[in-house]
Each structure stands twice: as structure tokens, then as C-alpha cells.
PDB file of C-alpha atoms in Angstrom:
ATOM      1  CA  UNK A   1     -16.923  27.546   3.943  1.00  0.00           C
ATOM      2  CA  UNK A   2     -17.533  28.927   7.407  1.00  0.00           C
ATOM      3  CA  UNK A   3     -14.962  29.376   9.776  1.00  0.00           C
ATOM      4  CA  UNK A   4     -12.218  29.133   7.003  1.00  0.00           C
ATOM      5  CA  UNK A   5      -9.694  32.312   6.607  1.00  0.00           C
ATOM      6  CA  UNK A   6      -7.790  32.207   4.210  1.00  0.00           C
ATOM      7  CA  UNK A   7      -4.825  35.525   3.899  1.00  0.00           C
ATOM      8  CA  UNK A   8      -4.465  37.002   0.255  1.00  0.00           C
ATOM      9  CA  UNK A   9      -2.295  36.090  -2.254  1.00  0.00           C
ATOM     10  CA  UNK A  10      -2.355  32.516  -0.444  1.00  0.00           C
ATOM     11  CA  UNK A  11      -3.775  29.317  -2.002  1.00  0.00           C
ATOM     12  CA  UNK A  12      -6.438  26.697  -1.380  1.00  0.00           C
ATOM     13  CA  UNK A  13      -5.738  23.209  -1.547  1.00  0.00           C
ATOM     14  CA  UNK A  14      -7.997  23.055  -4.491  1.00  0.00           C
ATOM     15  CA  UNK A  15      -6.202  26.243  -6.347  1.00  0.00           C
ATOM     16  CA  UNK A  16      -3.021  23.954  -5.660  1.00  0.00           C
ATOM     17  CA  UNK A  17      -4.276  20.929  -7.046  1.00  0.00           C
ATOM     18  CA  UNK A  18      -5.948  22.863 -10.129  1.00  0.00           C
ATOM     19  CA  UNK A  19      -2.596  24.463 -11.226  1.00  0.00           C
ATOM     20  CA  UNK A  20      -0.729  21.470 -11.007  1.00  0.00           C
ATOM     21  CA  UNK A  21      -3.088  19.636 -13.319  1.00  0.00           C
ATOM     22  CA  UNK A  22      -3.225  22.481 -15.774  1.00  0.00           C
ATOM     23  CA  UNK A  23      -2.115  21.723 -19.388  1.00  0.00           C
ATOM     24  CA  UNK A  24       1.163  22.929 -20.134  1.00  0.00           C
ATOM     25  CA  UNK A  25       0.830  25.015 -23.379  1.00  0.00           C
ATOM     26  CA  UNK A  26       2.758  22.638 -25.803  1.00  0.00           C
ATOM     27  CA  UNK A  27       0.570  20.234 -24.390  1.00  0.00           C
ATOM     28  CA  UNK A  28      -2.672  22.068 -25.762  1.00  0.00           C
ATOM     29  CA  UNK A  29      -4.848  19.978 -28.321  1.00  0.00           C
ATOM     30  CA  UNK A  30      -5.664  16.750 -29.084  1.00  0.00           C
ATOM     31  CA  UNK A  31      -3.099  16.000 -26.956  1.00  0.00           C
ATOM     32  CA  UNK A  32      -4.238  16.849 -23.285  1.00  0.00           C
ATOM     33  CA  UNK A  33      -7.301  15.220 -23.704  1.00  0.00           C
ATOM     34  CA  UNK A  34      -6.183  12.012 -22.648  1.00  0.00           C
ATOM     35  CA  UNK A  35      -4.261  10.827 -19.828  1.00  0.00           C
ATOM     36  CA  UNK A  36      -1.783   8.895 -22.225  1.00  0.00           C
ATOM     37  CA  UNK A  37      -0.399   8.424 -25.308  1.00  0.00           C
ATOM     38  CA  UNK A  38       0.922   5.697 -27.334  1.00  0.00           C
ATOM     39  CA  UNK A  39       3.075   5.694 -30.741  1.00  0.00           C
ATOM     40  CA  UNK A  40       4.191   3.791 -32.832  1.00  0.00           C
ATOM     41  CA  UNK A  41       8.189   4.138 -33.816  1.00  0.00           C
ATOM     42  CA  UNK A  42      10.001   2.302 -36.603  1.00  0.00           C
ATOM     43  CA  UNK A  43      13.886   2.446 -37.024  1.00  0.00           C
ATOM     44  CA  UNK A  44      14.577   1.916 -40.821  1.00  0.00           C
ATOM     45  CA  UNK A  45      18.458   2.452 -42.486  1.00  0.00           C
ATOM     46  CA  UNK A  46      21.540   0.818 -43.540  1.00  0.00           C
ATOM     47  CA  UNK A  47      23.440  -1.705 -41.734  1.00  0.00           C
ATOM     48  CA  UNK A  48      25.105  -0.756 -38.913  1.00  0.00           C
ATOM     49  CA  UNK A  49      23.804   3.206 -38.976  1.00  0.00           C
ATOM     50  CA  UNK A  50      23.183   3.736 -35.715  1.00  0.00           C
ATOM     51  CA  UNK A  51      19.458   2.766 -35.436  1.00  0.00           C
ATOM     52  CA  UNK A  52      19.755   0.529 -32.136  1.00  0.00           C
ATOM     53  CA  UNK A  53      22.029   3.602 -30.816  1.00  0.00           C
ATOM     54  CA  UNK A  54      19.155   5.732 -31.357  1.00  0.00           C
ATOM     55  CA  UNK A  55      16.034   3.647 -29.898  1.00  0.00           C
ATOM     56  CA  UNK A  56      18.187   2.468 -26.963  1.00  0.00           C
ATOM     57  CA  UNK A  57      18.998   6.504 -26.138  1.00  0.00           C
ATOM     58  CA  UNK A  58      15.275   7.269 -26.915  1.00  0.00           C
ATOM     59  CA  UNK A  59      14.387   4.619 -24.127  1.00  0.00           C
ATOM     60  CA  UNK A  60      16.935   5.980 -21.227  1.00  0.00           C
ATOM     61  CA  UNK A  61      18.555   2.653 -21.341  1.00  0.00           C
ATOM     62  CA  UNK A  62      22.478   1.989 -21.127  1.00  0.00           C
ATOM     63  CA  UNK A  63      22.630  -1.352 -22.697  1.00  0.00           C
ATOM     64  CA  UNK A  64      25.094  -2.779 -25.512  1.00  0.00           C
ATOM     65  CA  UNK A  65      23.865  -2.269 -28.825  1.00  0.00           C
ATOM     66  CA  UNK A  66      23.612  -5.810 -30.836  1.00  0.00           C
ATOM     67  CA  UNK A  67      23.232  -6.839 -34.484  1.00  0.00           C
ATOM     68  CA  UNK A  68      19.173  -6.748 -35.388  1.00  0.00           C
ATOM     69  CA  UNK A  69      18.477  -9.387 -36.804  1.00  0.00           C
ATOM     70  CA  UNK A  70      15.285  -9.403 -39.096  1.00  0.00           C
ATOM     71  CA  UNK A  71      12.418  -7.121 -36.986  1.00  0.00           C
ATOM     72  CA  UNK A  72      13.131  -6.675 -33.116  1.00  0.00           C
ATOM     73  CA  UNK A  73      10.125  -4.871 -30.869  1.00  0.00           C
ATOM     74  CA  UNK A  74      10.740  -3.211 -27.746  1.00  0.00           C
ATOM     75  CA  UNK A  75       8.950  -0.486 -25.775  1.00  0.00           C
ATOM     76  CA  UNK A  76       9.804   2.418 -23.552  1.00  0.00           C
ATOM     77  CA  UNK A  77       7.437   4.255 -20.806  1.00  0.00           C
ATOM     78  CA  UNK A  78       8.036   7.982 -20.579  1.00  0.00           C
ATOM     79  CA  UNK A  79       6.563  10.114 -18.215  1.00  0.00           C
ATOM     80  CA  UNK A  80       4.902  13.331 -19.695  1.00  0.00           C
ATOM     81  CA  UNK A  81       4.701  16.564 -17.960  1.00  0.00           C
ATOM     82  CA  UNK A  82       3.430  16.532 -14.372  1.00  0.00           C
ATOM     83  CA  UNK A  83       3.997  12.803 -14.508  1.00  0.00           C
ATOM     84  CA  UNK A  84       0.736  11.800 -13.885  1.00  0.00           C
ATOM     85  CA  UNK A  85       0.454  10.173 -17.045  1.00  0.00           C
ATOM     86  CA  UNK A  86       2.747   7.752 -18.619  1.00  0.00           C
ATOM     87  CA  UNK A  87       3.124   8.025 -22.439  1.00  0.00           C
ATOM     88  CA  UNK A  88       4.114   4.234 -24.189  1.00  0.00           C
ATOM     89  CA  UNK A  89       6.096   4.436 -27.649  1.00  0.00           C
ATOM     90  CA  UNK A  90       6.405   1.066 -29.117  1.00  0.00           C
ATOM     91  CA  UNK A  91       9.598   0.628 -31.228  1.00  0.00           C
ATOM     92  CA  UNK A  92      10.252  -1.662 -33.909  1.00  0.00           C
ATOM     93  CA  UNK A  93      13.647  -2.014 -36.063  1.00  0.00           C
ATOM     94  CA  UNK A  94      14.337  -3.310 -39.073  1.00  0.00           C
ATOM     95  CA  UNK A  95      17.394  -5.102 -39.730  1.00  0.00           C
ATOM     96  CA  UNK A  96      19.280  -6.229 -43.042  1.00  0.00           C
ATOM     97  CA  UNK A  97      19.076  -3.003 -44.751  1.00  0.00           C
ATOM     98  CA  UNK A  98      16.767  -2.827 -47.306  1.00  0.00           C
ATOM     99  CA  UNK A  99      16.596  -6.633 -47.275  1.00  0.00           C
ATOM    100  CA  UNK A 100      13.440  -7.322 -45.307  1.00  0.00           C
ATOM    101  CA  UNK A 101      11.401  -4.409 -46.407  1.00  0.00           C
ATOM    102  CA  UNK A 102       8.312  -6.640 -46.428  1.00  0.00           C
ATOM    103  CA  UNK A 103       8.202  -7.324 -42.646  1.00  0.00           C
ATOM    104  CA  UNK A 104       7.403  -3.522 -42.981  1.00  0.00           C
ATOM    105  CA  UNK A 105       3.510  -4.560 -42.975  1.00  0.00           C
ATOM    106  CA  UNK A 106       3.514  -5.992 -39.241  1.00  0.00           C
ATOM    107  CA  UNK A 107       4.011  -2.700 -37.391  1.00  0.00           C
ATOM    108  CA  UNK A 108       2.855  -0.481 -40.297  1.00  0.00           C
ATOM    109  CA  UNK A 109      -0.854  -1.537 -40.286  1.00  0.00           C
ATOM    110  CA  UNK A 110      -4.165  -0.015 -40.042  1.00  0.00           C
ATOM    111  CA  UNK A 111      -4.200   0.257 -35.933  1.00  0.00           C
ATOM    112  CA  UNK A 112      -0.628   1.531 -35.762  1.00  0.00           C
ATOM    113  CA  UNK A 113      -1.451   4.570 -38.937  1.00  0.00           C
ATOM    114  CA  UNK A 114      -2.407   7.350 -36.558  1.00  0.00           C
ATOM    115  CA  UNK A 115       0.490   6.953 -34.084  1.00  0.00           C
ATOM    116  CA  UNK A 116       3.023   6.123 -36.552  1.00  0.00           C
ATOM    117  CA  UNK A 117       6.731   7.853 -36.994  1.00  0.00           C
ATOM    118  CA  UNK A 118       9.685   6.953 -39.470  1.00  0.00           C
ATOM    119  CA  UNK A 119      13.197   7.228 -38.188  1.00  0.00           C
ATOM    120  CA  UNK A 120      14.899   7.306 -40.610  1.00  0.00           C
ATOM    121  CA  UNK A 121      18.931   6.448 -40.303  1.00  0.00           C
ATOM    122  CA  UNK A 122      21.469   7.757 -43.114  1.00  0.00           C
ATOM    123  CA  UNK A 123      24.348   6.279 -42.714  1.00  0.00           C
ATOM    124  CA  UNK A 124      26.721   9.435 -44.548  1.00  0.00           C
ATOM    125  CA  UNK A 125      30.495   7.541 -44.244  1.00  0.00           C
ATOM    126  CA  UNK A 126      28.663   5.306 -47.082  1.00  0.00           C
ATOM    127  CA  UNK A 127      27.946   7.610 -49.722  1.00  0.00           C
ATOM    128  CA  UNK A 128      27.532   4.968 -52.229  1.00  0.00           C
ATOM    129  CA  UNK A 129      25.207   3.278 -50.944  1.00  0.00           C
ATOM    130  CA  UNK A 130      23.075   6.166 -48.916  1.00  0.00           C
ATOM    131  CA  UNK A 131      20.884   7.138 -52.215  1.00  0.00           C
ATOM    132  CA  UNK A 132      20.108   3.487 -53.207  1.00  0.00           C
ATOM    133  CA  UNK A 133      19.007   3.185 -49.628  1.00  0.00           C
ATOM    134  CA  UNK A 134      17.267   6.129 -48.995  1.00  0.00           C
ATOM    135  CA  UNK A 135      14.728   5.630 -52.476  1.00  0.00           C
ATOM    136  CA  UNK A 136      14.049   2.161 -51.636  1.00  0.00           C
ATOM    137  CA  UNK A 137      13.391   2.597 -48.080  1.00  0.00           C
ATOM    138  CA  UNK A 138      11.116   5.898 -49.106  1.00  0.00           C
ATOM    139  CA  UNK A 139       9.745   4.214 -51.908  1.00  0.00           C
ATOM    140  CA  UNK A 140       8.776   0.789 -49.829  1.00  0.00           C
ATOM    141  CA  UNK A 141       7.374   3.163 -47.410  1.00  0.00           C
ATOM    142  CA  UNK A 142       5.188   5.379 -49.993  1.00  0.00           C
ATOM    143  CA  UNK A 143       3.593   1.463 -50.775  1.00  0.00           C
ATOM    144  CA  UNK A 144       3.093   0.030 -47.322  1.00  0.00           C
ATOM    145  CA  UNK A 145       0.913   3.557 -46.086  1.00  0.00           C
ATOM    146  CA  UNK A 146      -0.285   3.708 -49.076  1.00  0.00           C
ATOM    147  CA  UNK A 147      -1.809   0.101 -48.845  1.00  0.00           C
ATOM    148  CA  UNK A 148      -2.807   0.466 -45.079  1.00  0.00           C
ATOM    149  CA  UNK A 149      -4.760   3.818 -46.273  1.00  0.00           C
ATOM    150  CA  UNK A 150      -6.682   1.366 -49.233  1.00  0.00           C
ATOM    151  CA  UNK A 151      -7.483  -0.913 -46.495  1.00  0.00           C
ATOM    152  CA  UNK A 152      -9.038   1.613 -44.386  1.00  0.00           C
ATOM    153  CA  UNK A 153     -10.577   3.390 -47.453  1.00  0.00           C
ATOM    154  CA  UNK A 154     -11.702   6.315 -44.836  1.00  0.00           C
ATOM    155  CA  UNK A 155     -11.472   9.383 -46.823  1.00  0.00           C
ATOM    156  CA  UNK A 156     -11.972  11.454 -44.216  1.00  0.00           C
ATOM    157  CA  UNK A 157      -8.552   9.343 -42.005  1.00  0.00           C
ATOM    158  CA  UNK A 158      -6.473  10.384 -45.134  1.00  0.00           C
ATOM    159  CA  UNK A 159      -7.539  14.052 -45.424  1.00  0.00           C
ATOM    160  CA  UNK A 160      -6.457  14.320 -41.556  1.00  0.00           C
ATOM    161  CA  UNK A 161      -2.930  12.312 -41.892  1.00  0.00           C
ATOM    162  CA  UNK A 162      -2.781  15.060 -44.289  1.00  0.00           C
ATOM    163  CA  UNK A 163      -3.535  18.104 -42.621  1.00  0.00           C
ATOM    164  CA  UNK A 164      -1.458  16.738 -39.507  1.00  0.00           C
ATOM    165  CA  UNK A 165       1.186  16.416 -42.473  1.00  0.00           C
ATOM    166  CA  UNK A 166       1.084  19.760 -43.167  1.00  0.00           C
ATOM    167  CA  UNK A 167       0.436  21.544 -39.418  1.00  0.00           C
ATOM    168  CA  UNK A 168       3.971  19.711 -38.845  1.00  0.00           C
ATOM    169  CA  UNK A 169       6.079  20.370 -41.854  1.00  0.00           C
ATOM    170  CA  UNK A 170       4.361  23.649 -42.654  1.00  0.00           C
ATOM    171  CA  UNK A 171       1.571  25.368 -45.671  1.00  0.00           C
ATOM    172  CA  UNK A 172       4.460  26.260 -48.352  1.00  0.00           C
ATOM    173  CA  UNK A 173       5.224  22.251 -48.328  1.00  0.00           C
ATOM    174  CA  UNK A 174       3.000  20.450 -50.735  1.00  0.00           C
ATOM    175  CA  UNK A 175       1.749  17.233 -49.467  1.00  0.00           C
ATOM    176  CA  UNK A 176       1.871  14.543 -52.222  1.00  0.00           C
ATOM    177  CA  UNK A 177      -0.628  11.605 -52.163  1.00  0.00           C
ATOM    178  CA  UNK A 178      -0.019   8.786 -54.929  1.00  0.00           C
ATOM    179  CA  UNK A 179      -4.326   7.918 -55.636  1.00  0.00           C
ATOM    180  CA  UNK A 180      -5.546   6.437 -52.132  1.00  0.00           C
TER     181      UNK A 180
END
């Protein structure tokens, strides 16, 4: 560019504009390639464990937590990094327990499988009930992604659930599939 001087150690406009839209390095992946992100959250536990507490502090929003009744939906935008893209996690809670288990199959479907995460609540000042809970939710869980993975029948979808299994949890943890 003629006439332009520009001192050293300072930066162009464009040098500027390039380092702010550089990729953070937790950010690096499958991740940064697109501008945003959705997922898919589902709040599963006991009665009265805590899991409105948890998706209303997840969302940044001061509100009074209520009884759920049956399956409640709700979303949150959060801004990610530079804030130039807006990430949207879609968050669905079960109520009753272990109770409604089936409605399980309305956010747990095939469209939802790649962006899904359990939360999980334990409620521990209810020992005697916290096992009980925990293998039926786990086990009514195992079924529903199991079912969603028949639907698919993409062999290739369920070999990279499980290698995204295992990047996250780690090698030594085996990864156990029940014939999908």
C-alpha cells in the first residue's frame, strides 16, 4: 500500500481484526468450525434434587424454582468466546422421578443424538431411594439411545458417539455397547 507507514511492533487494522477472530485453543476442533453451537440438555433425578436449581443457574437466570410437572423445555443463549457467536443449549426436565421415564423419547431422538448430555441429579439425603433411582434412570437411558441408535442404524454415527465417548472419559475406560 503506497504511502502507508506503519512503525514496528505496531498493528494493522487487519492484524487486529485477525487476532481477535483467532480460535482460542480449547476451542480447536470440530468445534471452531462453526459460528454456533447447539445442545441438547436433559435434567433427570429424584424429586425435589435440585434439577430446576441447576438448569436455572446454567441459564444465568434468578427466578424461583417450581415443581416440574411431567417434561418442561426451556432454552438459554450463551455467548462463546469473543462473543461473536451465540451458542443455544436446549434444556428439558423430567419431573416425577422415575415416573415418566417414557416422555424420555421426545428430546432423546435421532436429531437431538449428537448434541445430547445427561445431567444427572443424586439426591444423597435419600439414600434409600438414590440406588433404585440411579439403575432405573441409567437403565431407561441405556434403552432410549439405544433405540434412537437402531433407528438411525448408521454404523459409522455409533462408532463416533463412541470414540467421542472415549476422547472425553479417557482410553483405560471401556466403552460398553449393548448390540446396536
Amino acid at each position: 500500500m503506497a504511502g502507508k507507514t506503519q512503525h514496528k511492533g505496531e498493528k494493522s487494522l487487519w492484524d487486529i481484526a485477525i487476532d481477535l477472530s483467532a480460535v482460542p485453543a480449547y476451542l480447536e476442533g470440530e468445534e471452531a468450525n462453526s459460528a454456533s453451537e447447539e445442545a441438547t440438555l436433559v435434567f433427570l433425578g429424584s424429586q425435589n434434587s435440585g434439577k430446576t436449581s441447576i438448569a436455572l443457574r446454567l441459564s444465568d437466570r434468578d427466578e424461583q424454582t417450581k415443581r416440574t410437572i411431567a417434561l418442561e423445555y426451556s432454552y438459554s443463549r450463551l455467548n462463546r468466546g469473543s462473543k461473536l457467536s451465540r451458542d443455544v443449549i436446549h434444556m428439558w426436565e423430567l419431573g416425577g422421578g422415575t415416573s415418566l421415564l417414557k416422555l424420555l423419547e421426545i428430546p432423546i431422538n435421532p436429531s437431538t443424538i449428537l448434541s445430547l448430555v445427561i445431567v444427572l441429579v443424586v439426591d444423597l439425603s435419600q439414600p434409600e431411594i438414590m440406588w433404585v433411582t440411579l439403575e432405573t434412570l441409567l437403565q431407561s437411558l441405556r434403552s432410549r439411545v439405544d433405540l434412537v441408535l437402531k433407528e438411525i442404524g448408521d454404523v459409522s454415527l455409533i462408532n463416533t458417539l463412541q470414540e467421542r465417548a472415549i476422547a472425553r472419559v479417557g482410553g483405560e475406560h471401556r466403552v460398553r455397547h449393548s448390540g446396536v
